[in-house]
Amino acid sequence: MPRLVLFGVIIVAAVIIYAIIDCIMSRSQEVRSISKTAWLFTIVLLPVLGALLWFLFGRPMSGPEPKNRQPRHPTAPDDDPEFLRNLAIRRRQQEKEAELKRREAELREREKQSGNKKNDDEKPSA
C-alpha cells in the first residue's frame, strides 16, 4: 500500500511540475482564460486542481501551428497578375481612344469635303 501512495505522489508531482514548465514555456498571447502569471500562481497555490485547470482551460490549443505568413516581397511587374490586368485594361482604353480619334478625324475630313462641294455647287452671290 505505501508503494501505491508513493507512486501516486510521484505521478501528481510530475503532473504539477509538467504543468508549471508548460505554463512557463507557452507564449503569453496564446494562453487562454486568464493571464500567464495568474495561471502560474494557480498551479503553485492549488497544485492538483491548478494543474488540472491549466490543462483543461489555460493551455494553448493544440493542433496545427498557424502558418507564418511570409512577408510580401515586391515582385517583378510581369509576375504580378494585378499589374498585367491593369496593363491590358490600359492598352484597350488607349486603343479605343485612338479609334475614336481616327473616326473623329474621318468625320471632320468628310465635313470639309462635303462643305467644299456645297461651296462649289452653289452659285456665287453677286
Coordinates of C-alpha atoms in Angstrom, one line a residue:
M1 CA 0.0 0.0 0.0
P2 CA 2.7 2.5 0.8
R3 CA 4.2 1.8 -2.6
L4 CA 1.0 2.9 -4.3
V5 CA 0.8 6.1 -2.3
L6 CA 4.4 6.8 -3.2
F7 CA 3.7 6.1 -6.8
G8 CA 0.6 8.4 -6.7
V9 CA 2.6 11.2 -5.1
I10 CA 5.3 10.9 -7.8
I11 CA 2.7 11.0 -10.6
V12 CA 1.0 14.0 -9.0
A13 CA 4.3 15.8 -8.5
A14 CA 5.3 15.0 -12.1
V15 CA 2.0 16.4 -13.4
I16 CA 2.3 19.6 -11.4
I17 CA 5.9 20.1 -12.5
Y18 CA 4.9 19.5 -16.1
A19 CA 2.1 22.0 -15.8
I20 CA 4.4 24.6 -14.3
I21 CA 7.0 24.1 -17.1
D22 CA 4.3 24.0 -19.8
C23 CA 2.9 27.3 -18.5
I24 CA 6.3 28.9 -18.4
M25 CA 7.2 27.8 -21.9
S26 CA 3.9 28.8 -23.5
R27 CA 3.5 32.2 -25.1
S28 CA 1.6 34.8 -23.2
Q29 CA -0.6 35.6 -26.2
E30 CA -1.7 32.0 -26.7
V31 CA -2.6 31.3 -23.0
R32 CA -6.4 31.0 -22.6
S33 CA -8.8 32.3 -19.9
I34 CA -6.6 34.2 -17.5
S35 CA -3.1 35.6 -17.8
K36 CA 0.1 33.5 -17.7
T37 CA 1.2 34.8 -14.3
A38 CA -2.2 34.1 -12.8
W39 CA -2.0 30.5 -14.1
L40 CA 1.4 30.1 -12.5
F41 CA 0.0 31.3 -9.2
T42 CA -3.0 29.0 -9.6
I43 CA -0.8 25.9 -10.3
V44 CA 1.5 26.7 -7.4
L45 CA -1.2 27.6 -4.8
L46 CA -3.7 24.9 -5.8
P47 CA -1.3 22.2 -7.0
V48 CA -3.5 19.4 -8.2
L49 CA -6.6 21.4 -9.0
G50 CA -4.5 24.2 -10.6
A51 CA -2.6 21.7 -12.8
L52 CA -5.9 20.1 -14.0
L53 CA -7.5 23.5 -14.6
W54 CA -4.4 24.5 -16.6
F55 CA -4.6 21.5 -18.9
L56 CA -8.4 22.0 -19.3
F57 CA -8.8 25.8 -19.6
G58 CA -5.4 27.5 -19.8
R59 CA -3.2 25.6 -22.1
P60 CA -2.9 26.9 -25.6
M61 CA -4.9 25.0 -28.1
S62 CA -3.1 22.1 -29.6
G63 CA -3.3 21.4 -33.3
P64 CA -1.6 22.5 -36.4
E65 CA 0.6 25.5 -35.9
P66 CA -0.7 28.5 -37.8
K67 CA 1.4 29.1 -40.8
N68 CA 3.5 32.1 -40.5
R69 CA 2.8 34.5 -43.4
Q70 CA 5.8 35.2 -45.4
P71 CA 6.4 39.0 -45.7
R72 CA 5.3 40.1 -49.1
H73 CA 8.3 41.0 -51.2
P74 CA 7.9 43.2 -54.3
T75 CA 7.6 41.0 -57.3
A76 CA 8.6 41.8 -60.8
P77 CA 5.8 43.6 -62.7
D78 CA 5.5 40.8 -65.2
D79 CA 4.9 38.3 -62.4
D80 CA 2.1 40.3 -60.8
P81 CA -1.3 39.3 -62.2
E82 CA -2.9 42.6 -61.0
F83 CA -0.3 44.6 -62.8
L84 CA -0.8 42.6 -66.0
R85 CA -4.6 43.0 -65.8
N86 CA -4.2 46.8 -65.3
L87 CA -1.8 46.9 -68.2
A88 CA -4.3 45.1 -70.5
I89 CA -7.1 47.4 -69.5
R90 CA -5.0 50.5 -70.1
R91 CA -3.9 49.1 -73.5
R92 CA -7.6 48.5 -74.5
Q93 CA -8.5 52.0 -73.4
Q94 CA -5.7 53.5 -75.5
E95 CA -6.8 51.5 -78.5
K96 CA -10.4 52.7 -78.0
E97 CA -9.2 56.3 -77.7
A98 CA -7.1 56.0 -80.8
E99 CA -10.0 54.5 -82.8
L100 CA -12.3 57.3 -81.5
K101 CA -9.7 60.0 -82.6
R102 CA -9.4 58.3 -86.0
R103 CA -13.1 58.3 -86.5
E104 CA -13.4 62.0 -85.4
A105 CA -10.7 62.9 -87.9
E106 CA -12.5 61.0 -90.7
L107 CA -15.8 62.8 -89.8
R108 CA -14.0 66.2 -89.9
E109 CA -12.5 65.3 -93.2
R110 CA -15.9 64.3 -94.6
E111 CA -17.4 67.5 -93.3
K112 CA -14.7 69.5 -95.0
Q113 CA -15.1 67.6 -98.3
S114 CA -18.9 68.0 -98.2
G115 CA -18.5 71.6 -97.2
N116 CA -16.2 72.3 -100.2
K117 CA -18.6 70.6 -102.5
K118 CA -21.5 72.7 -101.3
N119 CA -19.5 75.8 -101.9
D120 CA -18.5 74.6 -105.4
D121 CA -22.1 73.8 -106.3
E122 CA -23.5 77.0 -105.0
K123 CA -23.7 79.9 -107.3
P124 CA -21.8 82.8 -106.1
S125 CA -24.0 85.6 -105.0
A126 CA -23.4 88.8 -106.8

